[in-house]
């Protein structure tokens, strides 16, 4: 501060000294003339500097600050410093705002800022996708007039910030949204709209699955329970009758056992930590064992043919492949009436390994084909049950094949029969050496050596 006063005071003192010297040497007229001249000069200079200052203040961003010496230079310098500081904080604020804008645009959830009157202050682009709001057009609009669903109005009025509202998107009825209100600031609210369509779908699948399993278990349990009651109430039942009841009970118990086995297999296949352990799978030998299995299931009711056109093996999990191909074979036996023919064939087609099971059974209408691998999907529920089906066989097949990068191809015509083919990609194929061919790979339930 002292620096500011020092210069004008010293100039004033010098002027006064000169005026006194003039007065003493040349008389008071000369001194007065000198002082008047100095004052006129100071006034003109001040006017000039004020003019420059006002011009600069009109447009400080574009015009460079005036360059002056003395106290005016000091004032200009300080003003310029102030202006530079303001400019820096403005640009910091702008970049923070830009960052916020970018982040808000990248957020996948719809976000709407409402003021105390529930008017839209701001909304992000995702709110257009989910709620149909337009960030520019709808600014200042009352949210309750834009989203008029009665449930939403109730939700707004309740102002219960712990609650979430689940509703369909007003833009797309296939999309399910979870809405949440979050209060902030003085009286503002943030409305967040999250897409929970996938979660809902998984939840619905889980509910369906539990309902299906319960339904599948209820029938055999009711039957077994009923027979137990009958046997308990009538201890003197003739031996042949009670034998029949025991057989039926055993039948239903086995059905439950199959269902649980299939459920466990599916759950094991689905568990994330269940990684595939690759091993060489001797498919010709496995095919031979599957043929034997088919014969035992068929009990002479069908003609079973095995056709091995390739000596190739597979790389994969023997247990899983055996279970998948076994399901195809067992389905062919179960859905082919007596006297029919079942053909198992292993061949290589365009570097891909194809294990095909062809039957002359009842066949499947085209509209069912895309859904056959869904859990518990059956074309004919009672036929499946009669033959001991669980409705999970093809779901297991699909899982196993997917884990082996393979696919299931189905060709079928009602009344003519079906071909279910497991098609393995070239990277899963293995061409064994003569030494390997000699090695017999043991696998569970193998009833006959390779022929
Ligand atoms: P299931 O235990 O009921 O056989 P799957 O998942 O193995 O269950 O098969 C699903 C449905 O596909 C079966 O219920 C049946 O309607 C149909 N299906 C499967 N294989 C054949 C086949 N070889 N011939 C005719 N229909 C079949």
Short mmCIF file of N, CA, C and O in Angstrom, two decimals, residues 195-290:
data_model
loop_
_atom_site.label_atom_id
_atom_site.label_comp_id
_atom_site.label_asym_id
_atom_site.label_seq_id
_atom_site.Cartn_x
_atom_site.Cartn_y
_atom_site.Cartn_z
N UNK A 195 -32.93 -49.80 -16.37
CA UNK A 195 -33.51 -50.89 -17.17
C UNK A 195 -33.28 -52.22 -16.45
O UNK A 195 -32.14 -52.64 -16.26
N UNK A 196 -34.36 -52.87 -16.01
CA UNK A 196 -34.19 -54.14 -15.29
C UNK A 196 -34.86 -55.28 -16.06
O UNK A 196 -35.24 -56.29 -15.48
N UNK A 197 -34.97 -55.10 -17.40
CA UNK A 197 -35.65 -56.12 -18.21
C UNK A 197 -34.97 -57.48 -18.06
O UNK A 197 -35.65 -58.50 -17.86
N UNK A 198 -33.62 -57.50 -18.14
CA UNK A 198 -32.91 -58.78 -18.06
C UNK A 198 -33.09 -59.42 -16.69
O UNK A 198 -33.30 -60.63 -16.57
N UNK A 199 -33.01 -58.59 -15.65
CA UNK A 199 -33.18 -59.12 -14.28
C UNK A 199 -34.56 -59.74 -14.14
O UNK A 199 -34.72 -60.82 -13.56
N UNK A 200 -35.57 -59.03 -14.66
CA UNK A 200 -36.94 -59.52 -14.59
C UNK A 200 -37.07 -60.86 -15.31
O UNK A 200 -37.73 -61.78 -14.85
N UNK A 201 -36.39 -60.95 -16.48
CA UNK A 201 -36.48 -62.17 -17.28
C UNK A 201 -35.86 -63.34 -16.50
O UNK A 201 -36.44 -64.42 -16.42
N UNK A 202 -34.70 -63.08 -15.89
CA UNK A 202 -34.04 -64.14 -15.12
C UNK A 202 -34.93 -64.55 -13.96
O UNK A 202 -35.08 -65.73 -13.65
N UNK A 203 -35.56 -63.54 -13.35
CA UNK A 203 -36.42 -63.81 -12.21
C UNK A 203 -37.61 -64.66 -12.64
O UNK A 203 -37.98 -65.63 -11.96
N UNK A 204 -38.18 -64.31 -13.81
CA UNK A 204 -39.33 -65.07 -14.32
C UNK A 204 -38.90 -66.50 -14.63
O UNK A 204 -39.62 -67.46 -14.33
N UNK A 205 -37.68 -66.64 -15.19
CA UNK A 205 -37.18 -67.99 -15.51
C UNK A 205 -37.02 -68.80 -14.24
O UNK A 205 -37.34 -69.98 -14.17
N UNK A 206 -36.49 -68.13 -13.21
CA UNK A 206 -36.29 -68.82 -11.93
C UNK A 206 -37.63 -69.28 -11.36
O UNK A 206 -37.79 -70.42 -10.93
N UNK A 207 -38.64 -68.37 -11.44
CA UNK A 207 -39.96 -68.73 -10.90
C UNK A 207 -40.55 -69.90 -11.69
O UNK A 207 -41.06 -70.86 -11.12
N UNK A 208 -40.43 -69.83 -13.04
CA UNK A 208 -40.96 -70.90 -13.89
C UNK A 208 -40.28 -72.21 -13.55
O UNK A 208 -40.91 -73.26 -13.47
N UNK A 209 -38.95 -72.12 -13.37
CA UNK A 209 -38.18 -73.33 -13.11
C UNK A 209 -38.64 -73.99 -11.80
O UNK A 209 -38.91 -75.19 -11.76
N UNK A 210 -38.80 -73.18 -10.77
CA UNK A 210 -39.23 -73.73 -9.48
C UNK A 210 -40.63 -74.33 -9.62
O UNK A 210 -40.91 -75.43 -9.14
N UNK A 211 -41.52 -73.60 -10.34
CA UNK A 211 -42.89 -74.10 -10.53
C UNK A 211 -42.85 -75.43 -11.28
O UNK A 211 -43.56 -76.38 -10.91
N UNK A 212 -41.99 -75.51 -12.30
CA UNK A 212 -41.90 -76.74 -13.09
C UNK A 212 -41.39 -77.91 -12.26
O UNK A 212 -41.95 -79.01 -12.31
N UNK A 213 -40.31 -77.66 -11.50
CA UNK A 213 -39.75 -78.75 -10.68
C UNK A 213 -40.79 -79.22 -9.67
O UNK A 213 -41.00 -80.43 -9.50
N UNK A 214 -41.48 -78.24 -9.04
CA UNK A 214 -42.47 -78.63 -8.03
C UNK A 214 -43.57 -79.47 -8.69
O UNK A 214 -44.01 -80.49 -8.15
N UNK A 215 -43.97 -79.01 -9.89
CA UNK A 215 -45.03 -79.72 -10.60
C UNK A 215 -44.59 -81.15 -10.95
O UNK A 215 -45.34 -82.11 -10.78
N UNK A 216 -43.33 -81.27 -11.42
CA UNK A 216 -42.81 -82.59 -11.81
C UNK A 216 -42.74 -83.54 -10.61
O UNK A 216 -42.95 -84.73 -10.74
N UNK A 217 -42.42 -82.96 -9.44
CA UNK A 217 -42.26 -83.83 -8.26
C UNK A 217 -43.61 -84.16 -7.62
O UNK A 217 -43.75 -85.18 -6.97
N UNK A 218 -44.59 -83.24 -7.83
CA UNK A 218 -45.85 -83.42 -7.12
C UNK A 218 -46.55 -84.72 -7.52
O UNK A 218 -46.98 -85.49 -6.65
N UNK A 219 -46.62 -84.99 -8.82
CA UNK A 219 -47.37 -86.18 -9.26
C UNK A 219 -46.78 -87.47 -8.67
O UNK A 219 -47.51 -88.20 -7.98
N UNK A 220 -45.48 -87.77 -8.86
CA UNK A 220 -44.98 -89.02 -8.28
C UNK A 220 -45.09 -89.05 -6.76
O UNK A 220 -45.42 -90.10 -6.18
N UNK A 221 -44.91 -87.90 -6.12
CA UNK A 221 -45.01 -87.90 -4.65
C UNK A 221 -46.43 -88.20 -4.20
O UNK A 221 -46.64 -88.96 -3.24
N UNK A 222 -47.41 -87.61 -4.93
CA UNK A 222 -48.81 -87.86 -4.58
C UNK A 222 -49.13 -89.34 -4.76
O UNK A 222 -49.78 -89.97 -3.91
N UNK A 223 -48.64 -89.91 -5.87
CA UNK A 223 -48.93 -91.31 -6.15
C UNK A 223 -48.31 -92.20 -5.06
O UNK A 223 -49.00 -93.04 -4.46
N UNK A 224 -47.03 -91.96 -4.78
CA UNK A 224 -46.36 -92.80 -3.77
C UNK A 224 -47.06 -92.65 -2.42
O UNK A 224 -47.36 -93.63 -1.73
N UNK A 225 -47.38 -91.38 -2.06
CA UNK A 225 -48.06 -91.12 -0.79
C UNK A 225 -49.38 -91.87 -0.72
O UNK A 225 -49.72 -92.49 0.30
N UNK A 226 -50.13 -91.83 -1.84
CA UNK A 226 -51.44 -92.49 -1.89
C UNK A 226 -51.31 -93.99 -1.67
O UNK A 226 -52.05 -94.59 -0.87
N UNK A 227 -50.33 -94.60 -2.33
CA UNK A 227 -50.14 -96.06 -2.19
C UNK A 227 -49.71 -96.42 -0.76
O UNK A 227 -50.17 -97.41 -0.20
N UNK A 228 -48.84 -95.60 -0.20
CA UNK A 228 -48.38 -95.89 1.18
C UNK A 228 -49.58 -95.88 2.11
O UNK A 228 -49.75 -96.76 2.95
N UNK A 229 -50.46 -94.86 1.92
CA UNK A 229 -51.66 -94.77 2.76
C UNK A 229 -52.53 -96.02 2.58
O UNK A 229 -52.99 -96.64 3.55
N UNK A 230 -52.74 -96.41 1.29
CA UNK A 230 -53.58 -97.57 1.01
C UNK A 230 -53.00 -98.81 1.69
O UNK A 230 -53.73 -99.58 2.34
N UNK A 231 -51.70 -98.99 1.54
CA UNK A 231 -51.06 -100.18 2.12
C UNK A 231 -51.15 -100.16 3.65
O UNK A 231 -51.34 -101.19 4.29
N UNK A 232 -51.03 -98.95 4.22
CA UNK A 232 -51.10 -98.85 5.67
C UNK A 232 -52.51 -99.13 6.16
O UNK A 232 -52.71 -99.77 7.20
N UNK A 233 -53.53 -98.66 5.39
CA UNK A 233 -54.93 -98.83 5.83
C UNK A 233 -55.43 -100.25 5.59
O UNK A 233 -56.40 -100.69 6.21
N UNK A 234 -54.82 -100.95 4.61
CA UNK A 234 -55.31 -102.30 4.30
C UNK A 234 -54.16 -103.30 4.37
O UNK A 234 -53.62 -103.71 3.34
N UNK A 235 -53.76 -103.70 5.58
CA UNK A 235 -52.62 -104.60 5.72
C UNK A 235 -52.89 -105.99 5.15
O UNK A 235 -51.95 -106.74 4.85
N UNK A 236 -54.19 -106.34 4.97
CA UNK A 236 -54.49 -107.69 4.50
C UNK A 236 -54.65 -107.77 2.98
O UNK A 236 -55.25 -108.73 2.47
N UNK A 237 -54.15 -106.79 2.28
CA UNK A 237 -54.28 -106.76 0.81
C UNK A 237 -53.64 -108.01 0.21
O UNK A 237 -52.59 -108.46 0.68
N UNK A 238 -54.27 -108.61 -0.82
CA UNK A 238 -53.65 -109.79 -1.44
C UNK A 238 -52.25 -109.46 -1.94
O UNK A 238 -51.99 -108.33 -2.37
N UNK A 239 -51.39 -110.45 -1.86
CA UNK A 239 -49.97 -110.26 -2.20
C UNK A 239 -49.79 -109.69 -3.62
O UNK A 239 -48.97 -108.80 -3.85
N UNK A 240 -50.64 -110.20 -4.57
CA UNK A 240 -50.46 -109.74 -5.96
C UNK A 240 -50.77 -108.24 -6.07
O UNK A 240 -50.09 -107.49 -6.78
N UNK A 241 -51.80 -107.80 -5.33
CA UNK A 241 -52.18 -106.39 -5.37
C UNK A 241 -51.10 -105.51 -4.76
O UNK A 241 -50.72 -104.49 -5.33
N UNK A 242 -50.63 -105.93 -3.57
CA UNK A 242 -49.60 -105.09 -2.93
C UNK A 242 -48.33 -105.09 -3.77
O UNK A 242 -47.63 -104.08 -3.86
N UNK A 243 -48.05 -106.22 -4.43
CA UNK A 243 -46.88 -106.29 -5.32
C UNK A 243 -47.00 -105.20 -6.43
O UNK A 243 -46.07 -104.47 -6.74
N UNK A 244 -48.24 -105.09 -6.97
CA UNK A 244 -48.50 -104.11 -8.03
C UNK A 244 -48.27 -102.68 -7.50
O UNK A 244 -47.66 -101.84 -8.16
N UNK A 245 -48.77 -102.46 -6.27
CA UNK A 245 -48.58 -101.13 -5.67
C UNK A 245 -47.09 -100.84 -5.49
O UNK A 245 -46.62 -99.75 -5.78
N UNK A 246 -46.36 -101.85 -5.00
CA UNK A 246 -44.92 -101.63 -4.76
C UNK A 246 -44.21 -101.33 -6.09
O UNK A 246 -43.34 -100.46 -6.15
N UNK A 247 -44.62 -102.05 -7.13
CA UNK A 247 -43.99 -101.81 -8.45
C UNK A 247 -44.24 -100.38 -8.92
O UNK A 247 -43.34 -99.70 -9.41
N UNK A 248 -45.50 -99.94 -8.72
CA UNK A 248 -45.84 -98.57 -9.15
C UNK A 248 -45.07 -97.53 -8.33
O UNK A 248 -44.58 -96.53 -8.85
N UNK A 249 -44.96 -97.82 -7.02
CA UNK A 249 -44.22 -96.90 -6.15
C UNK A 249 -42.76 -96.82 -6.59
O UNK A 249 -42.15 -95.75 -6.65
N UNK A 250 -42.21 -97.98 -6.92
CA UNK A 250 -40.81 -98.03 -7.36
C UNK A 250 -40.64 -97.23 -8.65
O UNK A 250 -39.69 -96.46 -8.81
N UNK A 251 -41.62 -97.39 -9.52
CA UNK A 251 -41.61 -96.68 -10.80
C UNK A 251 -41.56 -95.17 -10.59
O UNK A 251 -40.75 -94.45 -11.18
N UNK A 252 -42.44 -94.68 -9.70
CA UNK A 252 -42.50 -93.23 -9.45
C UNK A 252 -41.28 -92.74 -8.68
O UNK A 252 -40.83 -91.61 -8.89
N UNK A 253 -40.76 -93.59 -7.81
CA UNK A 253 -39.55 -93.19 -7.08
C UNK A 253 -38.39 -93.05 -8.07
O UNK A 253 -37.61 -92.10 -7.99
N UNK A 254 -38.33 -93.97 -9.03
CA UNK A 254 -37.27 -93.89 -10.04
C UNK A 254 -37.42 -92.62 -10.87
O UNK A 254 -36.44 -91.97 -11.23
N UNK A 255 -38.66 -92.26 -11.14
CA UNK A 255 -38.88 -91.05 -11.94
C UNK A 255 -38.33 -89.82 -11.20
O UNK A 255 -37.68 -88.97 -11.78
N UNK A 256 -38.60 -89.79 -9.88
CA UNK A 256 -38.08 -88.67 -9.09
C UNK A 256 -36.55 -88.69 -9.08
O UNK A 256 -35.90 -87.66 -9.16
N UNK A 257 -36.03 -89.91 -8.98
CA UNK A 257 -34.57 -90.07 -8.97
C UNK A 257 -33.97 -89.52 -10.28
O UNK A 257 -32.99 -88.77 -10.26
N UNK A 258 -34.62 -89.88 -11.41
CA UNK A 258 -34.14 -89.39 -12.71
C UNK A 258 -34.17 -87.88 -12.78
O UNK A 258 -33.24 -87.24 -13.27
N UNK A 259 -35.28 -87.34 -12.27
CA UNK A 259 -35.43 -85.88 -12.33
C UNK A 259 -34.30 -85.22 -11.53
O UNK A 259 -33.66 -84.28 -12.01
N UNK A 260 -34.07 -85.74 -10.33
CA UNK A 260 -33.01 -85.14 -9.50
C UNK A 260 -31.64 -85.32 -10.16
O UNK A 260 -30.82 -84.40 -10.14
N UNK A 261 -31.42 -86.48 -10.75
CA UNK A 261 -30.13 -86.70 -11.44
C UNK A 261 -29.94 -85.67 -12.55
O UNK A 261 -28.87 -85.06 -12.68
N UNK A 262 -31.00 -85.49 -13.36
CA UNK A 262 -30.90 -84.54 -14.48
C UNK A 262 -30.71 -83.12 -13.97
O UNK A 262 -29.93 -82.33 -14.53
N UNK A 263 -31.41 -82.79 -12.89
CA UNK A 263 -31.27 -81.43 -12.34
C UNK A 263 -29.85 -81.20 -11.85
O UNK A 263 -29.26 -80.14 -12.07
N UNK A 264 -29.29 -82.22 -11.20
CA UNK A 264 -27.91 -82.09 -10.70
C UNK A 264 -26.93 -81.96 -11.86
O UNK A 264 -26.00 -81.15 -11.82
N UNK A 265 -27.16 -82.76 -12.92
CA UNK A 265 -26.28 -82.68 -14.09
C UNK A 265 -26.33 -81.27 -14.68
O UNK A 265 -25.29 -80.67 -14.96
N UNK A 266 -27.56 -80.74 -14.83
CA UNK A 266 -27.70 -79.40 -15.39
C UNK A 266 -26.99 -78.37 -14.53
O UNK A 266 -26.27 -77.51 -15.03
N UNK A 267 -27.20 -78.48 -13.22
CA UNK A 267 -26.61 -77.47 -12.34
C UNK A 267 -25.09 -77.57 -12.36
O UNK A 267 -24.39 -76.57 -12.34
N UNK A 268 -24.56 -78.81 -12.47
CA UNK A 268 -23.10 -78.98 -12.55
C UNK A 268 -22.57 -78.36 -13.84
O UNK A 268 -21.56 -77.69 -13.86
N UNK A 269 -23.32 -78.56 -14.93
CA UNK A 269 -22.89 -78.01 -16.22
C UNK A 269 -22.91 -76.48 -16.21
O UNK A 269 -22.11 -75.82 -16.86
N UNK A 270 -23.86 -75.93 -15.45
CA UNK A 270 -24.03 -74.48 -15.45
C UNK A 270 -23.08 -73.77 -14.50
O UNK A 270 -22.83 -72.58 -14.66
N UNK A 271 -22.57 -74.48 -13.49
CA UNK A 271 -21.77 -73.78 -12.48
C UNK A 271 -20.51 -73.21 -13.12
O UNK A 271 -19.82 -73.87 -13.89
N UNK A 272 -20.23 -71.97 -12.80
CA UNK A 272 -19.18 -71.22 -13.50
C UNK A 272 -17.80 -71.83 -13.30
O UNK A 272 -16.96 -71.77 -14.19
N UNK A 273 -17.55 -72.40 -12.11
CA UNK A 273 -16.19 -72.89 -11.84
C UNK A 273 -15.98 -74.28 -12.43
O UNK A 273 -14.94 -74.89 -12.26
N UNK A 274 -16.99 -74.75 -13.15
CA UNK A 274 -16.88 -76.09 -13.71
C UNK A 274 -16.23 -75.97 -15.10
O UNK A 274 -16.91 -75.86 -16.11
N UNK A 275 -14.91 -75.96 -15.13
CA UNK A 275 -14.24 -75.78 -16.42
C UNK A 275 -14.05 -77.12 -17.11
O UNK A 275 -13.93 -78.17 -16.46
N UNK A 276 -14.01 -77.06 -18.42
CA UNK A 276 -13.95 -78.29 -19.19
C UNK A 276 -12.53 -78.87 -19.19
O UNK A 276 -11.57 -78.18 -19.46
N UNK A 277 -12.46 -80.14 -18.86
CA UNK A 277 -11.14 -80.80 -18.87
C UNK A 277 -11.09 -81.63 -20.16
O UNK A 277 -11.88 -82.55 -20.35
N UNK A 278 -10.18 -81.26 -21.04
CA UNK A 278 -10.12 -81.97 -22.33
C UNK A 278 -9.40 -83.30 -22.19
O UNK A 278 -8.34 -83.38 -21.59
N UNK A 279 -9.99 -84.33 -22.78
CA UNK A 279 -9.32 -85.63 -22.82
C UNK A 279 -9.71 -86.28 -24.15
O UNK A 279 -10.70 -85.89 -24.77
N UNK A 280 -8.89 -87.25 -24.61
CA UNK A 280 -9.26 -87.89 -25.88
C UNK A 280 -10.47 -88.79 -25.68
O UNK A 280 -10.52 -89.55 -24.71
N UNK A 281 -11.46 -88.65 -26.55
CA UNK A 281 -12.67 -89.46 -26.44
C UNK A 281 -12.73 -90.38 -27.67
O UNK A 281 -12.84 -89.90 -28.80
N UNK A 282 -12.67 -91.65 -27.41
CA UNK A 282 -12.70 -92.64 -28.48
C UNK A 282 -14.16 -92.82 -28.92
O UNK A 282 -14.91 -93.61 -28.34
N UNK A 283 -14.55 -92.05 -29.94
CA UNK A 283 -15.97 -92.04 -30.32
C UNK A 283 -16.44 -93.39 -30.89
O UNK A 283 -17.53 -93.85 -30.54
N UNK A 284 -15.64 -94.06 -31.75
CA UNK A 284 -16.14 -95.36 -32.26
C UNK A 284 -16.45 -96.33 -31.12
O UNK A 284 -17.48 -97.02 -31.15
N UNK A 285 -15.60 -96.32 -30.09
CA UNK A 285 -15.85 -97.22 -28.97
C UNK A 285 -17.08 -96.78 -28.18
O UNK A 285 -17.92 -97.60 -27.78
N UNK A 286 -17.20 -95.47 -28.00
CA UNK A 286 -18.36 -94.93 -27.28
C UNK A 286 -19.65 -95.27 -28.05
O UNK A 286 -20.66 -95.67 -27.44
N UNK A 287 -19.59 -95.15 -29.38
CA UNK A 287 -20.78 -95.44 -30.20
C UNK A 287 -21.21 -96.89 -30.01
O UNK A 287 -22.41 -97.19 -29.92
N UNK A 288 -20.22 -97.75 -29.94
CA UNK A 288 -20.52 -99.17 -29.74
C UNK A 288 -21.25 -99.39 -28.40
O UNK A 288 -22.25 -100.11 -28.32
N UNK A 289 -20.74 -98.71 -27.36
CA UNK A 289 -21.36 -98.84 -26.03
C UNK A 289 -22.77 -98.27 -26.05
O UNK A 289 -23.69 -98.81 -25.42
N UNK A 290 -22.96 -97.15 -26.80
CA UNK A 290 -24.30 -96.54 -26.87
C UNK A 290 -25.28 -97.46 -27.59
O UNK A 290 -26.46 -97.53 -27.25
#
